[in-house]
Amino acid sequence: MQWPPPWRRSPLLSASPPPGPAKEFLRPGRVSEAARLYSHYVTPAEGAREGRWQTRPSLRLASPTNAPQQPPLANVCQQNYGAPQDPVEPAGLRSASHVTGSSLGKAEVSCGSRRRWAELVPESSWSPAVGASKMKVKMLSRNPDNYVRETKLDLQRVPRNYDPTLHPFEVPREYVRALNATKLERVFAKPFLASLDGHRDGVNCLAKHPKNLATVLSGACDGEVRIWNLTQRNCIRTVQAHEGFVRGICTRFCGTSFFTVGDDKTVKQWKMDGPGYGEEEEPLHTILGKTVYTGIDHHWKEAVFATCGQQVDIWDEQRTNPICSMTWGFDSISSVKFNPVETFLLGSCASDRNIVLYDMRQATPLKKVILDMRTNTICWNPMEAFIFTAANEDYNLYTFDMRALDTPVMVHMDHVSAVLDVDYCPTGKEFVSASFDKSIRIFPVDKSRSREVYHTKRMQHVICVKWTSDSKYIMCGSDEMNIRLWKANASEKLGVLTSREKAAKDYNQKLKEKFQHYPHIKRIARHRHLPKSIYSQIQEQRIMKEARRRKEVNRIKHSKPGSVPIVSEKKKHIVAVVK
Amino acid sequence: MNVNRVAESLLALSQQEELVDLPKNCPLSENEDEGDSDGERKHQKLLEAISSLDGKNRWKLAERSEASLKVSEFNVSSEGSGEKLVLADLLEPVKTSSSLATVKRQLNRVKSKKVVELPLNKEKIEQIHREVAFGKTSRVLSKWDPIVLKNQQAEQLAFPLGKEQPAIAPIEHALSGWKARTPLEQEIFNLLHKNKRPVTDPLLTPMEKASLRAMSLEEAKMHRAELQRARALQSYYEAKARREKKIKSKKYHKVVKKGKARKASKELEQLQKVNPTVALEELEKFENARMMERMSLKHQNSGKWAKSKAIMAKYDLEARQAMQEQLAKNKELTQKLQVASEIEEEKGCTEEVEELLVPHVVNEVQMNVDGPNPWMLRNCTSDIREAATQEDPEQLPEPATHEVSESEGEERPVAEEEILLRDFEERRSLRKRSELNQDAEPAGIQERKDSSSQEVLSELRALSQKLKENHQSRKQKASSEGTVPQVQREEPAPEEEAPLLLQRPERVQTLEELEELGKEDCFQNKELPRPVLEGQQSERTPNNRPDAPKEKKEKEQLIDLQNLLTTQSPSVRSLAVPTTIEELEEDEERDQRQMIKEAFAGDDVIRNFLKEKREAVEASKPKDVDLTLPGWGEWGGVGLKPSTKKRRQFLKAPEGPPRKDKNLPNVIISEKRNIHAAAHQVQVLPYPFTHHRQFERTIQTPVGSTWNTQRAFQKLTTPKVVTKPGHIIKPIKAEDVGHQSSSRSDLSVIQWNPKRITTRHNKELKKNSVG
């Protein structure tokens, strides 16, 4: 048997999308006689085909369109085809392809410029109930449940085809995206946010407020302490705290008061809030010491603070004498820091090139490591209790595991002059270092090279640096009396991000990470502009280092094998560990 | 003042009185009588005098009598005597005075004790302290190791770390202060009460609780495992059944059906033994079926189909087979069922007959049959056998005899069935393999040949086995088996055999036979099984059968016994031998060609090289790329072709850099490395990767939402560190990660610490003591 039958091969005509079930349109010519009985039911389109349209225009007026003509036509169809009676396709029989509206089970029956949508459903995919008919041509019917949202808040369903053949060249395309993302990152890298000016001498120390992100305290070389509001970027309070330098400043863990030490051999405790109207600006307590205190740090949980000078003193806030003081050798200790995680631990660095660790509970020093050059300050990792980083005079930073001091975990080198201060990001993944070379650098904890360098023309030797507690900003105080505020991620967009922005940011970040080893991308990502002094010094030091390395290699080459030990870079800078 | 004086004097007086009252032997302390020492001393002396008068050994106050310049109450000095003081000297006077016994004892004890070692110097002590403290601290710190590691390896870290769990009040708390007021609420509560739903505290109904209690966790697990197993088994069986149902082969189903019938008959036998009445009923059923069959004449050749087949049978092998099968079926169905005992009797008879007829050797063979089935062997290791048969045809007769003996399948019907099934499997697998191997031409061909011949073989085999199910055949076979020893004795020479095998293709032989069979069928329909069987027999043992039909005389000339037996795995032999010969020929040819080549080697090397170079240059040239966009800048539509001008304009290949070997006629420098692309390629394997493939894989998996679903995209692009803007990130705390932080504060520990007096204080103390 031939399919389709000859009468059905004639083009199906309809100007508009079909309004009713399929049979209506598949009326064979053979039954035109029968159909003529119901000719007033014929649709305009069919009328046109049969050429009756023009001749009997009155029919159009008489003919109702869709619904009433179904029963007789259905009968007609049945008579010829044995097609199913039910005009509407039962919902359960609709296959998935129909539902999603994809073009799988659909064929476009077109003739000339007019076209109609119909579905050619082979028998196999049809239910057995259909029975006799070999092939059924039926209209596309859509269930609004499948594409209409229930509420306005629902997401629109967007059909996507993830067939990989439709989306070729994924690697090159992603590569280009990564390249663009990297370039854009460099384009938008504008880290400098604000400069807080007001000090009349170099800023010597900085402190964060433990409870308030917007408040920052700074001590200058003229003994002045200023409290700043970062959101307004102004100074909210000025205190003449000491005569001479303010050597150290720290806030109490609750944020109600802060301590300063100065060259006038005093330790002073101040209220965080300013004095009331008419009150004198006075410290809460003043402790007069015998020697100069060079640093101070407050315990993270208790009313205890530690000062350093000739020895490390641990003070109860309520007493005027230290409850404990610890020394190991006689030298001036430049800084002392409490461990933020295991709070009974302290680290200090002295000018005799050593770093000493103390245990406050057992009132004893624990261990001492002697480096090549003096360590200026140390900072504990806030997420890893036993890790600390030391800022050294030999341009390097050393990250130590305090249980194994003989080898640093990582040597961070990029600075071209002495590193003066270091502070950890609160997430413990990065730290920032301030250097005498008029720049600050951000290092990942596990990388030996910095990922970022910040400098401005007017920024002189950076003496102190702090990473804010929300991990977004960096502050640095420098010689030329300014405190500068930087973004921790140079190209980060500040403020609230929409979800799409966030997704794009994450995607770009991921792409940059994925393609970071590609030479083009690496070059662009690493490119930084540096002031000439730093740039030339870097070149110079590279030459020096290379020469040293060459000499070392030569020495090894020309001496008896094994007689010249090969010392790793990590071990090179450690002189000794004293128990 | 006066009053004071009076009081003092009174006090002194009372003291004196007290002294008097004191017991006499009690020594008096000096400090009490400072006021009037003179009187006191006199009084003492008086007391002594009195005591000495007594004459008894009384305790005396010892008096010092050393002549020492410096007398100290703290130490003994021997400066005056000029000699060293020894403990023994001191002890000497003690011996005499028994009153010093206690001192003596003490001194002895001191003597027996060891000397205390000198204390370590301070630095050493401090160092030890430090070391101990350090060890303790490192131990405390090492509890952070797993946490640090976890955080380092975490896919994502969300800061701030310590999440405040929103305290969710249990529903009971919310309910406790609430009562049903509106009628609807009351109704609901009524319903809840009616159904014994707990309204407040215990959120489980008594039923639920009981059920919870009823099954422990392990029990539940076991139960679940059992269920899972059952489900799995069911699914396996279902799958198997479906698979079997799908098999279209009629033969297979026939075999299965036969197996079932056999099983049923066995069961019937058993039933007879156990429950004869039921068995009788069953038998009746069989009888009924037989009667129906006889009535209907369904399977006889009177039907329309059968007639048409009869006509076709002349020309068509399959039709013939179908007819035969139908008749066999008819026979089977119309056969009267024998009672089991009768069958057994018969069997016994036949066995006896067999024993009579069969010589001794056959028994041995039969014993062998119990061993590895040669067909099975062949199935498993057909390839190996192929090789083996090529190598030593001497081994062939034995398996052949196996087969002969095996063909009395009645005794081991199950095995036979298995063989058939296996055959099917084999055939199917072969077909598949051959389909797969069509690329590899020679192998594929061989396989196909193999499979086709095997198909024929298996068909034949099936036919024979079906026929042999009749009882009559057995006796004849017994006679045929008589020939076996002969076969074994006559070791055929392999050289003779091979050509014979080559001459006689397997298929033709069988076809001929079958044709003859068909002829017979046409002549005498009713006796159909018989001639077929005869034919089969004749094939098996053409020489030795006395009642072999005469039509096969001419064939017998061809088929002699040895050949037949050696070709029990005929497909193998007949195929393998010629191919090897062909290979040999090929080898020879190749050798010859090689020789020719060698002889004319170096003939055209230069031109070859030039050609090669030209090819290389051509290959390295960039290919033209059609960049024309039809419809761009001109009329568009289906079937339009872009103009030649445009094509010329856009059909361009970029001009590559000049080749390095352009001016070197004798050199080809490969320039496959594209320097333009190299700028975008990673030169060295980056650090964390150990193999370039690893790295490539990471690059090749796309991250973007173009290639991934939304969920996957989000998962792939999660940032490593997430921070909340405007939130203070506090340092990690022991409580955050589930550790117990020390309950005592650091401060209190310091204040409790006995070593609170620090080194500095010590120093100051020391200074004081020195000064």
PDB file of C-alpha atoms in Angstrom, chain A residues 428-544:
ATOM      1  CA  GLY A 428      44.855  33.087  56.666  1.00  0.00           C
ATOM      2  CA  LYS A 429      45.490  32.566  52.974  1.00  0.00           C
ATOM      3  CA  GLU A 430      47.566  35.646  52.262  1.00  0.00           C
ATOM      4  CA  PHE A 431      49.553  38.295  54.005  1.00  0.00           C
ATOM      5  CA  VAL A 432      50.674  41.781  53.221  1.00  0.00           C
ATOM      6  CA  SER A 433      54.109  43.150  53.856  1.00  0.00           C
ATOM      7  CA  ALA A 434      55.364  46.695  54.105  1.00  0.00           C
ATOM      8  CA  SER A 435      58.847  47.481  53.044  1.00  0.00           C
ATOM      9  CA  PHE A 436      61.425  50.154  53.177  1.00  0.00           C
ATOM     10  CA  ASP A 437      61.427  50.098  49.374  1.00  0.00           C
ATOM     11  CA  LYS A 438      58.261  52.227  49.367  1.00  0.00           C
ATOM     12  CA  SER A 439      55.934  49.469  48.364  1.00  0.00           C
ATOM     13  CA  ILE A 440      53.659  46.927  49.882  1.00  0.00           C
ATOM     14  CA  ARG A 441      53.279  43.462  48.535  1.00  0.00           C
ATOM     15  CA  ILE A 442      50.693  40.756  48.925  1.00  0.00           C
ATOM     16  CA  PHE A 443      51.919  37.205  49.149  1.00  0.00           C
ATOM     17  CA  PRO A 444      49.932  34.032  49.100  1.00  0.00           C
ATOM     18  CA  VAL A 445      50.979  31.967  52.091  1.00  0.00           C
ATOM     19  CA  ASP A 446      52.111  29.066  49.966  1.00  0.00           C
ATOM     20  CA  LYS A 447      53.880  31.016  47.259  1.00  0.00           C
ATOM     21  CA  SER A 448      57.316  32.441  47.413  1.00  0.00           C
ATOM     22  CA  ARG A 449      56.537  35.280  45.036  1.00  0.00           C
ATOM     23  CA  SER A 450      54.084  38.069  45.615  1.00  0.00           C
ATOM     24  CA  ARG A 451      50.878  38.234  43.685  1.00  0.00           C
ATOM     25  CA  GLU A 452      50.536  41.973  43.938  1.00  0.00           C
ATOM     26  CA  VAL A 453      52.554  45.080  44.570  1.00  0.00           C
ATOM     27  CA  TYR A 454      51.135  48.447  45.518  1.00  0.00           C
ATOM     28  CA  HIS A 455      52.970  51.714  45.346  1.00  0.00           C
ATOM     29  CA  THR A 456      52.280  55.312  44.615  1.00  0.00           C
ATOM     30  CA  LYS A 457      54.523  58.094  43.702  1.00  0.00           C
ATOM     31  CA  ARG A 458      54.179  59.857  47.009  1.00  0.00           C
ATOM     32  CA  MET A 459      54.308  56.882  49.291  1.00  0.00           C
ATOM     33  CA  GLN A 460      57.625  56.747  51.079  1.00  0.00           C
ATOM     34  CA  HIS A 461      59.023  54.009  53.285  1.00  0.00           C
ATOM     35  CA  VAL A 462      56.075  52.045  54.533  1.00  0.00           C
ATOM     36  CA  ILE A 463      56.430  51.444  58.223  1.00  0.00           C
ATOM     37  CA  CYS A 464      53.271  49.690  59.160  1.00  0.00           C
ATOM     38  CA  VAL A 465      50.566  47.766  57.385  1.00  0.00           C
ATOM     39  CA  LYS A 466      47.304  46.152  58.403  1.00  0.00           C
ATOM     40  CA  TRP A 467      44.768  43.972  56.656  1.00  0.00           C
ATOM     41  CA  THR A 468      41.228  44.832  57.702  1.00  0.00           C
ATOM     42  CA  SER A 469      39.172  42.235  59.512  1.00  0.00           C
ATOM     43  CA  ASP A 470      36.760  41.721  56.631  1.00  0.00           C
ATOM     44  CA  SER A 471      39.708  40.759  54.415  1.00  0.00           C
ATOM     45  CA  LYS A 472      38.775  43.320  51.773  1.00  0.00           C
ATOM     46  CA  TYR A 473      41.117  46.212  52.412  1.00  0.00           C
ATOM     47  CA  ILE A 474      44.662  46.972  53.336  1.00  0.00           C
ATOM     48  CA  MET A 475      45.933  49.982  55.213  1.00  0.00           C
ATOM     49  CA  CYS A 476      49.457  51.151  55.321  1.00  0.00           C
ATOM     50  CA  GLY A 477      51.124  53.941  57.210  1.00  0.00           C
ATOM     51  CA  SER A 478      54.231  55.448  55.821  1.00  0.00           C
ATOM     52  CA  ASP A 479      56.954  57.939  56.480  1.00  0.00           C
ATOM     53  CA  GLU A 480      55.302  60.802  54.734  1.00  0.00           C
ATOM     54  CA  MET A 481      52.546  61.006  57.373  1.00  0.00           C
ATOM     55  CA  ASN A 482      49.781  59.388  55.389  1.00  0.00           C
ATOM     56  CA  ILE A 483      47.701  56.309  55.931  1.00  0.00           C
ATOM     57  CA  ARG A 484      46.610  54.760  52.693  1.00  0.00           C
ATOM     58  CA  LEU A 485      43.692  52.508  52.059  1.00  0.00           C
ATOM     59  CA  TRP A 486      43.933  49.885  49.357  1.00  0.00           C
ATOM     60  CA  LYS A 487      41.746  47.183  47.998  1.00  0.00           C
ATOM     61  CA  ALA A 488      43.056  43.733  48.739  1.00  0.00           C
ATOM     62  CA  ASN A 489      42.028  42.583  45.277  1.00  0.00           C
ATOM     63  CA  ALA A 490      43.028  45.301  42.920  1.00  0.00           C
ATOM     64  CA  SER A 491      40.324  44.791  40.317  1.00  0.00           C
ATOM     65  CA  GLU A 492      37.498  43.827  42.599  1.00  0.00           C
ATOM     66  CA  LYS A 493      34.250  45.647  42.162  1.00  0.00           C
ATOM     67  CA  LEU A 494      33.133  47.175  45.400  1.00  0.00           C
ATOM     68  CA  GLY A 495      29.612  47.140  46.617  1.00  0.00           C
ATOM     69  CA  VAL A 496      26.785  44.704  46.198  1.00  0.00           C
ATOM     70  CA  LEU A 497      26.992  42.418  43.200  1.00  0.00           C
ATOM     71  CA  THR A 498      24.018  41.013  41.384  1.00  0.00           C
ATOM     72  CA  SER A 499      23.895  37.290  41.032  1.00  0.00           C
ATOM     73  CA  ARG A 500      24.863  37.499  37.385  1.00  0.00           C
ATOM     74  CA  GLU A 501      27.802  39.709  38.161  1.00  0.00           C
ATOM     75  CA  LYS A 502      28.851  37.300  40.814  1.00  0.00           C
ATOM     76  CA  ALA A 503      28.549  34.343  38.469  1.00  0.00           C
ATOM     77  CA  ALA A 504      30.561  36.151  35.834  1.00  0.00           C
ATOM     78  CA  LYS A 505      33.194  37.052  38.383  1.00  0.00           C
ATOM     79  CA  ASP A 506      33.465  33.491  39.571  1.00  0.00           C
ATOM     80  CA  TYR A 507      33.629  32.181  36.049  1.00  0.00           C
ATOM     81  CA  ASN A 508      36.323  34.634  35.080  1.00  0.00           C
ATOM     82  CA  GLN A 509      38.254  33.789  38.192  1.00  0.00           C
ATOM     83  CA  LYS A 510      38.024  30.129  37.377  1.00  0.00           C
ATOM     84  CA  LEU A 511      39.109  30.708  33.801  1.00  0.00           C
ATOM     85  CA  LYS A 512      42.094  32.741  34.881  1.00  0.00           C
ATOM     86  CA  GLU A 513      43.025  29.995  37.264  1.00  0.00           C
ATOM     87  CA  LYS A 514      42.573  27.329  34.626  1.00  0.00           C
ATOM     88  CA  PHE A 515      44.665  29.013  31.991  1.00  0.00           C
ATOM     89  CA  GLN A 516      47.150  30.678  34.278  1.00  0.00           C
ATOM     90  CA  HIS A 517      50.026  28.652  32.916  1.00  0.00           C
ATOM     91  CA  TYR A 518      49.527  29.788  29.347  1.00  0.00           C
ATOM     92  CA  PRO A 519      52.310  32.146  28.384  1.00  0.00           C
ATOM     93  CA  HIS A 520      50.159  34.997  27.122  1.00  0.00           C
ATOM     94  CA  ILE A 521      47.879  34.943  30.072  1.00  0.00           C
ATOM     95  CA  LYS A 522      50.708  34.539  32.492  1.00  0.00           C
ATOM     96  CA  ARG A 523      52.505  37.502  31.038  1.00  0.00           C
ATOM     97  CA  ILE A 524      49.482  39.746  31.213  1.00  0.00           C
ATOM     98  CA  ALA A 525      48.533  38.630  34.694  1.00  0.00           C
ATOM     99  CA  ARG A 526      52.027  39.174  36.010  1.00  0.00           C
ATOM    100  CA  HIS A 527      52.601  42.511  34.400  1.00  0.00           C
ATOM    101  CA  ARG A 528      52.939  45.356  36.904  1.00  0.00           C
ATOM    102  CA  HIS A 529      54.218  48.813  36.576  1.00  0.00           C
ATOM    103  CA  LEU A 530      56.943  49.542  39.066  1.00  0.00           C
ATOM    104  CA  PRO A 531      58.686  52.756  39.978  1.00  0.00           C
ATOM    105  CA  LYS A 532      62.056  53.042  38.429  1.00  0.00           C
ATOM    106  CA  SER A 533      63.928  52.686  41.688  1.00  0.00           C
ATOM    107  CA  ILE A 534      62.303  49.387  42.492  1.00  0.00           C
ATOM    108  CA  TYR A 535      62.542  48.164  38.946  1.00  0.00           C
ATOM    109  CA  SER A 536      66.240  48.893  38.653  1.00  0.00           C
ATOM    110  CA  GLN A 537      66.912  47.411  42.040  1.00  0.00           C
ATOM    111  CA  ILE A 538      65.119  44.270  41.058  1.00  0.00           C
ATOM    112  CA  GLN A 539      67.294  44.013  37.984  1.00  0.00           C
ATOM    113  CA  GLU A 540      70.388  44.661  40.006  1.00  0.00           C
ATOM    114  CA  GLN A 541      69.532  42.116  42.600  1.00  0.00           C
ATOM    115  CA  ARG A 542      68.706  39.589  39.967  1.00  0.00           C
ATOM    116  CA  ILE A 543      72.172  40.033  38.561  1.00  0.00           C
ATOM    117  CA  MET A 544      73.708  39.720  41.985  1.00  0.00           C
TER     118      MET A 544
END
